[in-house]
The first five atom37 places (N, CA, C, CB, O) and aatype in JSON, in Angstrom:
{
  "aatype": [20, 20, 20, 20, 20, 20, 20, 20, 20, 20, 20, 20, 20, 20, 20, 20, 20, 20, 20, 20, 20, 20, 20, 20, 20, 20, 20, 20, 20, 20, 20, 20, 20, 20, 20, 20, 20, 20, 20, 20, 20, 20, 20, 20, 20, 20, 20, 20, 20, 20, 20, 20, 20, 20, 20, 20, 20, 20, 20, 20, 20, 20, 20, 20, 20, 20, 20, 20, 20, 20, 20, 20, 20, 20, 20, 20, 20, 20, 20, 20, 20, 20, 20],
  "atom_mask": [
    [1, 1, 1, 1, 1],
    [1, 1, 1, 1, 1],
    [1, 1, 1, 1, 1],
    [1, 1, 1, 1, 1],
    [1, 1, 1, 1, 1],
    [1, 1, 1, 1, 1],
    [1, 1, 1, 1, 1],
    [1, 1, 1, 1, 1],
    [1, 1, 1, 1, 1],
    [1, 1, 1, 1, 1],
    [1, 1, 1, 1, 1],
    [1, 1, 1, 1, 1],
    [1, 1, 1, 1, 1],
    [1, 1, 1, 1, 1],
    [1, 1, 1, 1, 1],
    [1, 1, 1, 1, 1],
    [1, 1, 1, 1, 1],
    [1, 1, 1, 1, 1],
    [1, 1, 1, 1, 1],
    [1, 1, 1, 1, 1],
    [1, 1, 1, 1, 1],
    [1, 1, 1, 1, 1],
    [1, 1, 1, 1, 1],
    [1, 1, 1, 1, 1],
    [1, 1, 1, 1, 1],
    [1, 1, 1, 1, 1],
    [1, 1, 1, 1, 1],
    [1, 1, 1, 1, 1],
    [1, 1, 1, 1, 1],
    [1, 1, 1, 1, 1],
    [1, 1, 1, 1, 1],
    [1, 1, 1, 1, 1],
    [1, 1, 1, 1, 1],
    [1, 1, 1, 1, 1],
    [1, 1, 1, 1, 1],
    [1, 1, 1, 1, 1],
    [1, 1, 1, 1, 1],
    [1, 1, 1, 1, 1],
    [1, 1, 1, 1, 1],
    [1, 1, 1, 1, 1],
    [1, 1, 1, 1, 1],
    [1, 1, 1, 1, 1],
    [1, 1, 1, 1, 1],
    [1, 1, 1, 1, 1],
    [1, 1, 1, 1, 1],
    [1, 1, 1, 1, 1],
    [1, 1, 1, 1, 1],
    [1, 1, 1, 1, 1],
    [1, 1, 1, 1, 1],
    [1, 1, 1, 1, 1],
    [1, 1, 1, 1, 1],
    [1, 1, 1, 1, 1],
    [1, 1, 1, 1, 1],
    [1, 1, 1, 1, 1],
    [1, 1, 1, 1, 1],
    [1, 1, 1, 1, 1],
    [1, 1, 1, 1, 1],
    [1, 1, 1, 1, 1],
    [1, 1, 1, 1, 1],
    [1, 1, 1, 1, 1],
    [1, 1, 1, 1, 1],
    [1, 1, 1, 1, 1],
    [1, 1, 1, 1, 1],
    [1, 1, 1, 1, 1],
    [1, 1, 1, 1, 1],
    [1, 1, 1, 1, 1],
    [1, 1, 1, 1, 1],
    [1, 1, 1, 1, 1],
    [1, 1, 1, 1, 1],
    [1, 1, 1, 1, 1],
    [1, 1, 1, 1, 1],
    [1, 1, 1, 1, 1],
    [1, 1, 1, 1, 1],
    [1, 1, 1, 1, 1],
    [1, 1, 1, 1, 1],
    [1, 1, 1, 1, 1],
    [1, 1, 1, 1, 1],
    [1, 1, 1, 1, 1],
    [1, 1, 1, 1, 1],
    [1, 1, 1, 1, 1],
    [1, 1, 1, 1, 1],
    [1, 1, 1, 1, 1],
    [1, 1, 1, 1, 1]
  ],
  "atom_positions": [
    [[0.83, -1.19, 0.0], [0.0, 0.0, 0.0], [0.87, 1.25, 0.0], [-0.94, 0.0, 1.21], [0.58, 2.19, -0.73]],
    [[1.92, 1.26, 0.8], [2.78, 2.46, 0.85], [3.4, 2.76, -0.5], [3.87, 2.28, 1.89], [3.46, 3.92, -0.91]],
    [[3.87, 1.73, -1.17], [4.49, 1.93, -2.48], [3.47, 2.45, -3.5], [5.1, 0.61, -2.99], [3.77, 3.33, -4.3]],
    [[2.26, 1.9, -3.46], [1.21, 2.35, -4.37], [0.86, 3.81, -4.11], [-0.04, 1.47, -4.23], [0.73, 4.59, -5.05]],
    [[0.7, 4.18, -2.85], [0.38, 5.56, -2.49], [1.5, 6.5, -2.94], [0.14, 5.69, -0.96], [1.24, 7.57, -3.48]],
    [[2.73, 6.1, -2.72], [3.87, 6.93, -3.14], [3.89, 7.1, -4.65], [5.19, 6.31, -2.67], [4.17, 8.2, -5.15]],
    [[3.6, 6.05, -5.39], [3.57, 6.13, -6.85], [2.46, 7.06, -7.32], [3.37, 4.73, -7.45], [2.67, 7.87, -8.23]],
    [[1.29, 6.95, -6.7], [0.18, 7.83, -7.07], [0.49, 9.29, -6.76], [-1.1, 7.4, -6.34], [0.22, 10.17, -7.57]],
    [[1.04, 9.54, -5.59], [1.39, 10.92, -5.22], [2.38, 11.51, -6.21], [1.98, 10.96, -3.79], [2.23, 12.66, -6.62]],
    [[3.39, 10.74, -6.6], [4.4, 11.23, -7.55], [3.77, 11.51, -8.92], [5.54, 10.21, -7.69], [4.07, 12.52, -9.54]],
    [[2.9, 10.62, -9.38], [2.26, 10.81, -10.68], [1.35, 12.04, -10.68], [1.44, 9.56, -11.05], [1.38, 12.82, -11.63]],
    [[0.57, 12.22, -9.65], [-0.3, 13.4, -9.56], [0.53, 14.67, -9.48], [-1.23, 13.29, -8.34], [0.19, 15.67, -10.1]],
    [[1.61, 14.64, -8.72], [2.47, 15.82, -8.57], [3.1, 16.2, -9.9], [3.56, 15.55, -7.52], [3.21, 17.39, -10.21]],
    [[3.52, 15.22, -10.7], [4.12, 15.5, -12.01], [3.18, 16.28, -12.9], [4.52, 14.21, -12.69], [3.63, 17.06, -13.74]],
    [[1.9, 16.06, -12.73], [0.89, 16.72, -13.58], [0.23, 17.91, -12.89], [-0.17, 15.72, -13.98], [-0.77, 18.44, -13.36]],
    [[0.8, 18.33, -11.77], [0.28, 19.49, -11.06], [-1.03, 19.24, -10.34], [0.09, 20.61, -12.02], [-1.77, 20.18, -10.05]],
    [[-1.33, 17.99, -10.05], [-2.59, 17.63, -9.41], [-2.41, 17.12, -7.99], [-3.31, 16.59, -10.23], [-3.33, 16.54, -7.41]],
    [[-1.23, 17.32, -7.42], [-0.92, 16.78, -6.11], [-1.92, 17.17, -5.03], [0.42, 17.21, -5.7], [-2.22, 16.38, -4.15]],
    [[-2.42, 18.4, -5.1], [-3.36, 18.87, -4.09], [-4.74, 18.24, -4.24], [-3.48, 20.38, -4.15], [-5.56, 18.31, -3.31]],
    [[-5.02, 17.63, -5.38], [-6.34, 17.04, -5.62], [-6.43, 15.56, -5.27], [-6.72, 17.22, -7.05], [-7.53, 15.0, -5.23]],
    [[-5.31, 14.93, -5.02], [-5.31, 13.51, -4.73], [-5.8, 13.25, -3.31], [-3.91, 12.92, -4.93], [-5.3, 13.84, -2.35]],
    [[-6.77, 12.36, -3.19], [-7.25, 11.93, -1.88], [-7.21, 10.41, -1.86], [-8.7, 12.47, -1.58], [-7.73, 9.75, -2.76]],
    [[-6.59, 9.86, -0.85], [-6.47, 8.42, -0.69], [-7.39, 7.99, 0.44], [-5.0, 7.99, -0.41], [-7.41, 8.61, 1.5]],
    [[-8.16, 6.95, 0.2], [-9.02, 6.43, 1.26], [-8.13, 5.97, 2.41], [-9.94, 5.26, 0.73], [-7.28, 5.1, 2.22]],
    [[-8.32, 6.55, 3.58], [-7.48, 6.17, 4.71], [-7.63, 4.7, 5.08], [-7.81, 7.04, 5.91], [-8.71, 4.13, 5.0]],
    [[-6.53, 4.11, 5.49], [-6.53, 2.7, 5.88], [-7.53, 2.46, 7.02], [-5.12, 2.26, 6.3], [-8.16, 1.41, 7.08]],
    [[-7.66, 3.44, 7.92], [-8.62, 3.29, 9.03], [-10.05, 3.14, 8.52], [-8.52, 4.49, 9.98], [-10.85, 2.39, 9.08]],
    [[-10.38, 3.87, 7.43], [-11.72, 3.76, 6.87], [-11.92, 2.37, 6.26], [-11.96, 4.85, 5.81], [-12.97, 1.76, 6.45]],
    [[-10.93, 1.89, 5.54], [-11.04, 0.54, 4.98], [-11.27, -0.49, 6.09], [-9.76, 0.19, 4.19], [-12.13, -1.36, 5.97]],
    [[-10.5, -0.37, 7.16], [-10.62, -1.31, 8.27], [-11.98, -1.19, 8.96], [-9.5, -1.09, 9.28], [-12.58, -2.2, 9.34]],
    [[-12.47, 0.04, 9.12], [-13.77, 0.24, 9.76], [-14.89, -0.35, 8.91], [-14.03, 1.74, 10.0], [-15.8, -0.98, 9.45]],
    [[-14.82, -0.16, 7.6], [-15.84, -0.73, 6.71], [-15.79, -2.26, 6.75], [-15.65, -0.23, 5.27], [-16.82, -2.93, 6.76]],
    [[-14.57, -2.79, 6.76], [-14.42, -4.24, 6.81], [-15.03, -4.79, 8.1], [-12.94, -4.63, 6.7], [-15.71, -5.82, 8.08]],
    [[-14.78, -4.13, 9.19], [-15.31, -4.6, 10.47], [-16.83, -4.43, 10.53], [-14.65, -3.86, 11.63], [-17.54, -5.33, 10.96]],
    [[-17.33, -3.28, 10.11], [-18.76, -2.99, 10.2], [-19.58, -3.91, 9.3], [-19.02, -1.54, 9.84], [-20.61, -4.44, 9.72]],
    [[-19.12, -4.1, 8.04], [-19.89, -4.9, 7.09], [-19.42, -6.35, 6.99], [-19.81, -4.27, 5.73], [-19.96, -7.13, 6.22]],
    [[-18.41, -6.7, 7.79], [-17.9, -8.07, 7.86], [-17.43, -8.59, 6.5], [-18.97, -8.99, 8.42], [-17.77, -9.71, 6.11]],
    [[-16.66, -7.78, 5.77], [-16.09, -8.22, 4.5], [-15.06, -9.3, 4.77], [-15.47, -7.05, 3.72], [-14.29, -9.2, 5.72]],
    [[-15.05, -10.29, 3.95], [-14.05, -11.35, 4.09], [-13.27, -11.44, 2.79], [-14.72, -12.73, 4.44], [-12.5, -10.53, 2.47]],
    [[-13.45, -12.5, 2.04], [-12.69, -12.69, 0.8], [-13.15, -11.73, -0.29], [-12.82, -14.12, 0.32], [-12.35, -11.35, -1.14]],
    [[-14.4, -11.35, -0.29], [-14.93, -10.5, -1.35], [-15.21, -9.09, -0.81], [-16.21, -11.11, -1.95], [-16.02, -8.91, 0.09]],
    [[-14.53, -8.12, -1.38], [-14.69, -6.73, -0.97], [-15.66, -6.03, -1.9], [-13.34, -6.0, -0.97], [-15.88, -6.48, -3.02]],
    [[-16.25, -4.92, -1.45], [-17.13, -4.17, -2.33], [-16.32, -3.49, -3.43], [-17.94, -3.11, -1.52], [-15.09, -3.42, -3.37]],
    [[-17.01, -2.99, -4.4], [-16.33, -2.31, -5.51], [-15.7, -1.01, -5.02], [-17.32, -2.02, -6.66], [-16.07, -0.48, -3.96]],
    [[-14.77, -0.51, -5.79], [-14.16, 0.77, -5.44], [-15.18, 1.89, -5.48], [-12.99, 1.08, -6.39], [-15.04, 2.89, -4.79]],
    [[-16.22, 1.72, -6.29], [-17.27, 2.73, -6.34], [-18.02, 2.84, -5.03], [-18.23, 2.4, -7.45], [-18.3, 3.95, -4.56]],
    [[-18.34, 1.71, -4.43], [-19.02, 1.73, -3.13], [-18.11, 2.3, -2.07], [-19.48, 0.3, -2.74], [-18.56, 3.07, -1.22]],
    [[-16.83, 1.93, -2.09], [-15.88, 2.48, -1.13], [-15.75, 3.99, -1.31], [-14.51, 1.81, -1.29], [-15.64, 4.72, -0.33]],
    [[-15.77, 4.47, -2.55], [-15.68, 5.91, -2.8], [-16.91, 6.63, -2.26], [-15.53, 6.18, -4.31], [-16.8, 7.71, -1.69]],
    [[-18.09, 6.03, -2.43], [-19.3, 6.63, -1.88], [-19.23, 6.72, -0.36], [-20.54, 5.83, -2.3], [-19.56, 7.75, 0.23]],
    [[-18.79, 5.65, 0.28], [-18.66, 5.66, 1.74], [-17.68, 6.73, 2.18], [-18.2, 4.28, 2.25], [-17.92, 7.44, 3.16]],
    [[-16.57, 6.85, 1.47], [-15.57, 7.87, 1.79], [-16.18, 9.27, 1.69], [-14.35, 7.74, 0.84], [-16.03, 10.08, 2.61]],
    [[-16.85, 9.55, 0.6], [-17.43, 10.89, 0.4], [-18.5, 11.2, 1.45], [-18.04, 11.0, -1.0], [-18.55, 12.31, 1.97]],
    [[-19.33, 10.23, 1.75], [-20.38, 10.46, 2.74], [-19.81, 10.71, 4.13], [-21.33, 9.27, 2.78], [-20.34, 11.52, 4.89]],
    [[-18.73, 10.01, 4.47], [-18.13, 10.18, 5.79], [-17.26, 11.44, 5.91], [-17.31, 8.97, 6.13], [-17.27, 12.11, 6.94]],
    [[-16.51, 11.75, 4.85], [-15.55, 12.85, 4.93], [-16.1, 14.19, 4.43], [-14.33, 12.5, 4.16], [-15.47, 15.22, 4.64]],
    [[-17.24, 14.17, 3.79], [-17.87, 15.41, 3.31], [-19.35, 15.42, 3.71], [-17.72, 15.55, 1.77], [-20.22, 15.45, 2.84]],
    [[-19.63, 15.4, 5.01], [-21.02, 15.25, 5.47], [-21.93, 16.43, 5.11], [-21.04, 15.07, 6.95], [-23.15, 16.26, 5.06]],
    [[-21.38, 17.58, 4.86], [-22.2, 18.75, 4.54], [-22.31, 19.01, 3.04], [-21.65, 19.97, 5.21], [-22.8, 20.06, 2.63]],
    [[-21.85, 18.07, 2.24], [-21.89, 18.2, 0.79], [-22.95, 17.29, 0.21], [-20.52, 17.89, 0.18], [-23.37, 16.32, 0.84]],
    [[-23.38, 17.61, -0.99], [-24.29, 16.75, -1.71], [-23.45, 15.71, -2.45], [-25.19, 17.56, -2.7], [-22.54, 16.06, -3.21]],
    [[-23.74, 14.45, -2.24], [-23.03, 13.37, -2.91], [-24.01, 12.72, -3.88], [-22.45, 12.32, -1.89], [-25.03, 12.16, -3.46]],
    [[-23.71, 12.79, -5.17], [-24.55, 12.19, -6.2], [-23.83, 10.97, -6.76], [-24.88, 13.21, -7.34], [-22.61, 10.96, -6.85]],
    [[-24.58, 9.95, -7.13], [-23.96, 8.77, -7.71], [-24.75, 8.33, -8.93], [-23.89, 7.63, -6.68], [-25.97, 8.51, -9.0]],
    [[-24.04, 7.76, -9.89], [-24.63, 7.28, -11.13], [-24.11, 5.87, -11.41], [-24.31, 8.23, -12.33], [-23.0, 5.53, -11.02]],
    [[-24.9, 5.08, -12.08], [-24.44, 3.77, -12.52], [-24.57, 2.65, -11.52], [-23.06, 3.87, -12.92], [-24.1, 1.54, -11.78]],
    [[-25.2, 2.89, -10.39], [-25.41, 1.84, -9.41], [-26.88, 1.42, -9.49], [-25.04, 2.31, -7.96], [-27.77, 2.16, -9.08]],
    [[-27.12, 0.24, -10.02], [-28.5, -0.22, -10.11], [-28.89, -1.11, -8.94], [-28.72, -0.96, -11.41], [-30.06, -1.44, -8.77]],
    [[-27.91, -1.5, -8.13], [-28.13, -2.26, -6.91], [-29.01, -3.48, -7.12], [-28.75, -1.38, -5.87], [-29.88, -3.79, -6.31]],
    [[-28.76, -4.18, -8.23], [-29.45, -5.44, -8.46], [-30.77, -5.35, -9.17], [-29.66, -6.11, -7.19], [-31.5, -6.34, -9.23]],
    [[-31.12, -4.19, -9.73], [-32.43, -4.06, -10.37], [-32.56, -4.88, -11.65], [-32.7, -2.6, -10.68], [-33.67, -5.09, -12.15]],
    [[-31.43, -5.35, -12.19], [-31.47, -6.2, -13.39], [-31.39, -7.68, -13.03], [-30.32, -5.83, -14.33], [-31.1, -8.52, -13.89]],
    [[-31.65, -8.0, -11.8], [-31.65, -9.39, -11.38], [-30.29, -9.92, -10.96], [-32.17, -10.22, -12.46], [-30.16, -11.1, -10.63]],
    [[-29.29, -9.08, -10.96], [-27.97, -9.51, -10.51], [-27.29, -8.36, -9.79], [-27.11, -10.0, -11.7], [-27.59, -7.19, -10.04]],
    [[-26.4, -8.7, -8.92], [-25.65, -7.7, -8.18], [-24.22, -7.73, -8.7], [-25.71, -7.95, -6.64], [-23.65, -8.8, -8.91]],
    [[-23.65, -6.57, -8.91], [-22.27, -6.5, -9.4], [-22.2, -5.64, -10.63], [-21.73, -7.89, -9.69], [-23.06, -4.79, -10.87]],
    [[-21.17, -5.86, -11.41], [-20.99, -5.1, -12.64], [-21.87, -5.71, -13.73], [-19.5, -5.09, -13.08], [-21.61, -6.83, -14.17]],
    [[-22.89, -5.01, -14.15], [-23.86, -5.56, -15.08], [-23.3, -5.74, -16.47], [-25.05, -4.68, -15.14], [-23.91, -6.43, -17.29]],
    [[-22.13, -5.15, -16.78], [-21.54, -5.3, -18.09], [-20.64, -6.54, -18.19], [-20.75, -4.06, -18.44], [-20.2, -6.9, -19.28]],
    [[-20.36, -7.19, -17.06], [-19.54, -8.39, -17.06], [-20.39, -9.61, -17.36], [-18.81, -8.55, -15.72], [-21.51, -9.73, -16.87]],
    [[-19.84, -10.51, -18.16], [-20.54, -11.77, -18.41], [-20.36, -12.69, -17.21], [-20.03, -12.44, -19.7], [-19.24, -12.88, -16.74]],
    [[-21.42, -13.23, -16.73], [-21.37, -14.15, -15.6], [-21.55, -15.58, -16.12], [-22.49, -13.79, -14.53], [-22.32, -15.81, -17.06]],
    [[-20.85, -16.53, -15.52], [-20.98, -17.93, -15.98], [-22.36, -18.48, -15.67], [-19.92, -18.83, -15.32], [-22.65, -19.63, -15.99]]
  ]
}
């Protein structure tokens, strides 16, 4: 994780975007894992991003698109072929 974060910070800084990079804190990942009892299968990065925004920007409006939450009879990425 440290190496990945360092690589991302360097890449964003090279393009003048260093101040815009936000990394989901490890404590948040651990809290979500404990609260929702994630084991081998973790939620999508989209769900983690929503949780991050809702927790860290409580006075902001958070809008989301592309989450059908199983309305097509399946849960997950609806564009992936399932066996």
